[in-house]
Coordinates of C-alpha atoms and ligand atoms in Angstrom, one line a residue:
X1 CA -44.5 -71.0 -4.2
X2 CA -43.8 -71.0 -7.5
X3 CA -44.1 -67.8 -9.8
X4 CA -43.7 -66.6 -13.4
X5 CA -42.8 -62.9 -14.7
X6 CA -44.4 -62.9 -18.2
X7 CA -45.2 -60.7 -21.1
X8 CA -44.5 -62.1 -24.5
X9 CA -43.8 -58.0 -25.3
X10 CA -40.2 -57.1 -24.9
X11 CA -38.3 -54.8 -22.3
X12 CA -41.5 -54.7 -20.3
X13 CA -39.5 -54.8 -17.3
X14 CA -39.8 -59.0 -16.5
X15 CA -36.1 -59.9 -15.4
X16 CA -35.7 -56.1 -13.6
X17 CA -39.3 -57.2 -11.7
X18 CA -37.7 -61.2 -10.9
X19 CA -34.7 -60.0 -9.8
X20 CA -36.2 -57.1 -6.6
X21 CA -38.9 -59.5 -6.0
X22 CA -36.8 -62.3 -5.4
X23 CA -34.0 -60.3 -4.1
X24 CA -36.8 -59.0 -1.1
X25 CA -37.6 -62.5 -0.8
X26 CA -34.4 -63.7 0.0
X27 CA -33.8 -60.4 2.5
X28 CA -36.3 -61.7 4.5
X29 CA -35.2 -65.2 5.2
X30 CA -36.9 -67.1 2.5
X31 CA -35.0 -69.4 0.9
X32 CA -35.5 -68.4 -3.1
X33 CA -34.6 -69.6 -6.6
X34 CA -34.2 -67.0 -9.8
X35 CA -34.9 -69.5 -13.1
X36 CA -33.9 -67.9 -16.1
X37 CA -34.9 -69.0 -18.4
X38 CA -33.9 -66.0 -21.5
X39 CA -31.0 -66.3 -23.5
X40 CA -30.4 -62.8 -22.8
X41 CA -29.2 -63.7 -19.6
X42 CA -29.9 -60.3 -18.1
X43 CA -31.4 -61.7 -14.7
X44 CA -28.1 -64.1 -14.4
X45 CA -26.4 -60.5 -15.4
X46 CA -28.1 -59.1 -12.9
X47 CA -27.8 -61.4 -9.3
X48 CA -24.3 -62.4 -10.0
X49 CA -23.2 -59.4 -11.9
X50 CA -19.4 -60.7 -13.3
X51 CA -19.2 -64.1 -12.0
X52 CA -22.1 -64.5 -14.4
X53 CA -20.0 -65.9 -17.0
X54 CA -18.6 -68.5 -14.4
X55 CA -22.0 -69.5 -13.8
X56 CA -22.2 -73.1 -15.2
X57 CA -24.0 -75.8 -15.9
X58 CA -26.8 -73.8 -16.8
X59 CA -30.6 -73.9 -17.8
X60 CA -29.0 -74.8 -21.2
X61 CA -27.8 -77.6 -19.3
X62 CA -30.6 -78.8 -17.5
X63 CA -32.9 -78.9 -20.6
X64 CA -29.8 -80.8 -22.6
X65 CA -29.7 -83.5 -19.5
X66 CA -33.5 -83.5 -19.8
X67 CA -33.3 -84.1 -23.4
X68 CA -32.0 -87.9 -22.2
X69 CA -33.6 -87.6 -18.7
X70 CA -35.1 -91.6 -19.0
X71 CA -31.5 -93.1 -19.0
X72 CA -30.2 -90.7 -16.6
X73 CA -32.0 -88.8 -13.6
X74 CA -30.3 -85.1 -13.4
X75 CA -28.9 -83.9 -10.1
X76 CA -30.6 -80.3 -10.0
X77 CA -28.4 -78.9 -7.6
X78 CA -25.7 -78.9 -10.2
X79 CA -27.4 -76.4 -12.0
X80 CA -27.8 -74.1 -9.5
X81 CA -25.4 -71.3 -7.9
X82 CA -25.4 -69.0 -4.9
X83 CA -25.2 -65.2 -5.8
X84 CA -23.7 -62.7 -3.9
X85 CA -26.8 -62.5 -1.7
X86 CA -27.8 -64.2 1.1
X87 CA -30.3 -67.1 0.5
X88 CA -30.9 -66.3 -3.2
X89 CA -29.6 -68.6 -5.5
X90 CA -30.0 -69.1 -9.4
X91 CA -30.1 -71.5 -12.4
X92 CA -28.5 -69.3 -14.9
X93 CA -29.3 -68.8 -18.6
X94 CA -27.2 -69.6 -21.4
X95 CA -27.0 -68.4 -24.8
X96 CA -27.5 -72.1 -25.9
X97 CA -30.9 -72.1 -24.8
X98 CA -31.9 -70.8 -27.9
X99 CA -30.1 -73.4 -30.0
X100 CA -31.6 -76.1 -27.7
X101 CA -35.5 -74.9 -28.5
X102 CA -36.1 -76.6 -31.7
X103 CA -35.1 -79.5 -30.5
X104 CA -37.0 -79.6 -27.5
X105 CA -39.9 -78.9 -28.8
X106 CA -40.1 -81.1 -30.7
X107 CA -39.6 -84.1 -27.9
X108 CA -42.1 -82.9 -26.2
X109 CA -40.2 -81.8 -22.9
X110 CA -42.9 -79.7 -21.9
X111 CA -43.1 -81.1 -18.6
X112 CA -40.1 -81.5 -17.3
X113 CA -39.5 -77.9 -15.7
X114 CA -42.3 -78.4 -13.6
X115 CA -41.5 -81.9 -12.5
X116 CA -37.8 -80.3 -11.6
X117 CA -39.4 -77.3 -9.3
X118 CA -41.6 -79.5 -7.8
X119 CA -38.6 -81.4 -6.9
X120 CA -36.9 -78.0 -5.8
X121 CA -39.8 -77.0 -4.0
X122 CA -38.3 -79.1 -0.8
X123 CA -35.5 -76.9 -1.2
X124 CA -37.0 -73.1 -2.1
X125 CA -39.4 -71.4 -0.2
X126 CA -40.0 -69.2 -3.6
X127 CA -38.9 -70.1 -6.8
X128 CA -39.1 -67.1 -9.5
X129 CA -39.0 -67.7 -13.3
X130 CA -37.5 -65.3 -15.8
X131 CA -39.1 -66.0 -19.0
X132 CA -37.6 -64.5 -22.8
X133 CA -40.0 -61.8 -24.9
X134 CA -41.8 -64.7 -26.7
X135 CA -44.5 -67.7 -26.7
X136 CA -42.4 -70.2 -27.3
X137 CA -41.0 -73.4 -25.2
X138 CA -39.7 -72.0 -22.5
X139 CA -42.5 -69.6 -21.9
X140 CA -45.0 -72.2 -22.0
X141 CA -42.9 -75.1 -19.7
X142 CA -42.3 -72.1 -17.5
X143 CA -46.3 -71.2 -17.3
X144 CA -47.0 -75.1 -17.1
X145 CA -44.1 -75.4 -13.9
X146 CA -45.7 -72.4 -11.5
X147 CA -48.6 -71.8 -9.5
X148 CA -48.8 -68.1 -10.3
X149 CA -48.4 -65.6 -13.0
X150 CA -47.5 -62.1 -13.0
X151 CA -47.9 -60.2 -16.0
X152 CA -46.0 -56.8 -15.9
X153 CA -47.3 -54.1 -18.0
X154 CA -45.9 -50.7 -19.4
X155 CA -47.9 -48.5 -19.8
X156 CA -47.9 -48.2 -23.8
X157 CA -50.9 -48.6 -25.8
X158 CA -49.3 -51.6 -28.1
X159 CA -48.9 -53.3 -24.2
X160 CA -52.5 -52.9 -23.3
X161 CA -53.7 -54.8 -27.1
X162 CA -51.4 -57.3 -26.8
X163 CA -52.6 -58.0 -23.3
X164 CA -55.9 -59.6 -24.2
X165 CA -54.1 -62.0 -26.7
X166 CA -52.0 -62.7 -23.5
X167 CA -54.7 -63.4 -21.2
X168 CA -56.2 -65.9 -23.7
X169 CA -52.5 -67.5 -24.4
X170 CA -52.2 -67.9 -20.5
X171 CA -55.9 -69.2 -20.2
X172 CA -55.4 -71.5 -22.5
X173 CA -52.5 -73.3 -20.9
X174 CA -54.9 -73.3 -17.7
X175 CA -57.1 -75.5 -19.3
X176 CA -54.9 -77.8 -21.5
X177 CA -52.4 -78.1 -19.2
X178 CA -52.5 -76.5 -15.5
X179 CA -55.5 -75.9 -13.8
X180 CA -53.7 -74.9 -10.8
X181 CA -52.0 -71.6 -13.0
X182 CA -53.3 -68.5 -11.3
X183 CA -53.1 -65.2 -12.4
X184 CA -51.7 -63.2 -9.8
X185 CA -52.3 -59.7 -11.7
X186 CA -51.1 -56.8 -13.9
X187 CA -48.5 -54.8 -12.4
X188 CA -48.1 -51.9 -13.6
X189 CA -44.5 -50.6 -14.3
X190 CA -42.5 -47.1 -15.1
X191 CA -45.3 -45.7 -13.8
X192 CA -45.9 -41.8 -14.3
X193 CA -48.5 -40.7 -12.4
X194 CA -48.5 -37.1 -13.8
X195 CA -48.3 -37.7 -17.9
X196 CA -52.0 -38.1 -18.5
X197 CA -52.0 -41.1 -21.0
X198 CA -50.6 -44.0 -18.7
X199 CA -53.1 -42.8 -16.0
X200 CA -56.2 -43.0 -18.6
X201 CA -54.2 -46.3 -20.2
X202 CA -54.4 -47.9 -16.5
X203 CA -58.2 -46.6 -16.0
X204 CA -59.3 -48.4 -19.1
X205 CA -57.8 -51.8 -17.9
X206 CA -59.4 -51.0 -14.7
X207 CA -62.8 -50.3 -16.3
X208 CA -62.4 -53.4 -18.6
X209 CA -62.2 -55.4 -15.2
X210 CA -59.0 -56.8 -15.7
X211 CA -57.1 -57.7 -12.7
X212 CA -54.6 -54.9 -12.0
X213 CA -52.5 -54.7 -8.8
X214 CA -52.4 -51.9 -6.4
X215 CA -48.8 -51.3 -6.8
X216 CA -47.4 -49.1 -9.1
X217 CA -43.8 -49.3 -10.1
X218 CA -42.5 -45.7 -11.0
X219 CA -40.0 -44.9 -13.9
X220 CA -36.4 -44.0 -12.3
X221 CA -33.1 -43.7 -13.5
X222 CA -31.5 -45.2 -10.5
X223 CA -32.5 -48.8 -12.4
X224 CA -29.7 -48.2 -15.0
X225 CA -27.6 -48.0 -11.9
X226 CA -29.1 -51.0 -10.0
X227 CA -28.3 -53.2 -13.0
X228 CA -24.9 -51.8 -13.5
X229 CA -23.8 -52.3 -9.8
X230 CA -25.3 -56.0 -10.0
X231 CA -27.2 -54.4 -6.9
X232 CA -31.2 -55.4 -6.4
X233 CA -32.8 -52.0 -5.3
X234 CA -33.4 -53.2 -1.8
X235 CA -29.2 -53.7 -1.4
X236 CA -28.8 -50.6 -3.6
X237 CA -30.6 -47.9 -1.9
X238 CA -33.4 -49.6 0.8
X239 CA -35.2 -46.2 1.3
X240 CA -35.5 -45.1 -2.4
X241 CA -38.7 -44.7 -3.5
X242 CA -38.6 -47.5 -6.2
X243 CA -37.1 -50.0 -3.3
X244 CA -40.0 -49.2 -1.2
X245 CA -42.6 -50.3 -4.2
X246 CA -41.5 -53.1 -4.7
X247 CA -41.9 -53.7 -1.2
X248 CA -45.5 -53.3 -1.5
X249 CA -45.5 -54.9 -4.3
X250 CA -43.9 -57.9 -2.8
X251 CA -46.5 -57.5 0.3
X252 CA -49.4 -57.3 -1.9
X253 CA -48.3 -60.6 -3.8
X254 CA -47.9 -62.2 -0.8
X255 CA -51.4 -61.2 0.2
Ligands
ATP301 N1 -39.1 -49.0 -13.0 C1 -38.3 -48.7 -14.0 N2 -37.9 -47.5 -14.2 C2 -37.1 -47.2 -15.2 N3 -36.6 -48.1 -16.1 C3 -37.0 -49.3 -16.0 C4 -37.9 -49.8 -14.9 N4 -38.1 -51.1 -15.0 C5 -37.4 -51.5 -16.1 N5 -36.7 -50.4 -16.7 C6 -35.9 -50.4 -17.9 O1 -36.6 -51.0 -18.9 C7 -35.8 -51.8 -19.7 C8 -36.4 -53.2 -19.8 O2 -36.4 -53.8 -18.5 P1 -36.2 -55.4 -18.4 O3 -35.0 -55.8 -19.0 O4 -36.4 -55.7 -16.9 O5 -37.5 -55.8 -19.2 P2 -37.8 -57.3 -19.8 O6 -39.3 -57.4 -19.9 O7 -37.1 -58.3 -19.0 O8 -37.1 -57.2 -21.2 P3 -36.9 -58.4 -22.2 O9 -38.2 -58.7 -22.8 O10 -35.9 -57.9 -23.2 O11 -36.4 -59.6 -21.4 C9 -34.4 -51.8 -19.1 O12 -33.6 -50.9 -19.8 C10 -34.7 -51.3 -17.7 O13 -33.6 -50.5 -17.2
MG302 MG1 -35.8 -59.8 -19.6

């Protein structure tokens, strides 16, 4: 299974969502893969906390070695590394992943993320993709490698226009280039089911028959700590009430 966190809208919550759904994942014997695929880094940050800076080759890397993939067929595993938690692994981001974009746009690599997870796939029982704030290369190979899409949303009225431009984006690389693409759902996150605008905000996509999940993400502070320990919810604090969402969550998804 191979699955993509995106929303071209920033701080959404995409690497905080890849990194407890994967993290679950992996708790309960599958074997899983975190791609990330943002400069940012903040899901490497996040599974392998400070041996993140250790954590090379990279996704920079793998896009370089694809950049001459014809002469030279790359050995994936060498851009992968365990973190701190059992059976969940990662290809790490780089900052050079931005400097890399122009360049492989513009040689037409689109394909070779999915071709490299496909490869993986004999490897992963679940391969998650952390994608940057943006429609850009990475976004699109990353929609292009996966089966399914999630699309997390936050509650905020800016979120709920852009996402009909994002449901169009996403349809459109359906039909050019990945009719097996699926969209998985809206999930909805920092939920606060007593403030009376994200309730009416979620209604309204519900009413506009857009395909929102039945788990709710709630807003808590205990995130913050979560990233700061390098500690997935389910390893920080199983029985919080955030941990135990994103078990449904991760129920749900697998249907
Ligand atoms: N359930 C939650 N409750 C409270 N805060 C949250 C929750 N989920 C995410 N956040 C906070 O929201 C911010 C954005 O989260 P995150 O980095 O996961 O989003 P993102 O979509 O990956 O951002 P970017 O687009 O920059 O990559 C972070 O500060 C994070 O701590
Ligand atoms: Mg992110």
């Amino acid at each position: 299974m191979r699955r993509v966190v995106f929303n071209q809208k920033g701080g959404v919550g995409k690497s905080t969502i890849v990194c407890n759904l994967a993290a679950i994942s992996a708790s309960e014997g599958l074997r899983t893969l975190v791609v990330d695929l943002d400069a940012q880094g903040n899901s490497t940050q996040y599974l392998m906390g400070a041996r993140a800076g250790e954590a090379s080759p990279s996704a920079a890397n793998f896009f370089e070695a694809s950049l001459a993939y014809s002469f030279k067929p790359v050995d994936l595993a060498s851009f992968i590394h365990p973190t701190p938690f059992e059976n969940l692994d990662v290809m790490p981001a780089h900052a050079d992943l931005d400097a890399l974009h122009g360049k492989l746009e513009s040689r037409y690599k689109i394909y070779k993320l999915r071709d490299a997870l496909i490869e993986l796939e004999a490897t992963y029982d679940a391969i998650y993709i952390d994608t940057p704030p943006a429609l850009n290369f990475y976004t699109r190979s990353a929609l292009i490698a996966v089966e399914r899409c999630l699309i997390p949303f936050d509650c905020d009225d800016f979120s709920r226009r852009a996402l009909y431009t994002l449901l169009d984006n996403v349809k459109e690389i359906q039909q050019d280039h990945n009719d097996a693409l699926e969209v998985e759902g809206i999930v909805i996150n920092q939920f606060q089911p007593r403030a009376s605008l994200p309730a009416k905000l979620v209604e309204e996509l519900v009413t506009e028959g857009l395909p929102v999940l039945e788990s709710r993400l709630s807003s808590s502070v205990k995130i913050r700590e979560s990233h700061q320990h390098a500690m997935p919810m389910i390893h920080l604090d199983p029985r919080h009430k955030l941990s135990q969402e994103y078990l449904a969550l991760h129920r749900e998804l697998a249907g």
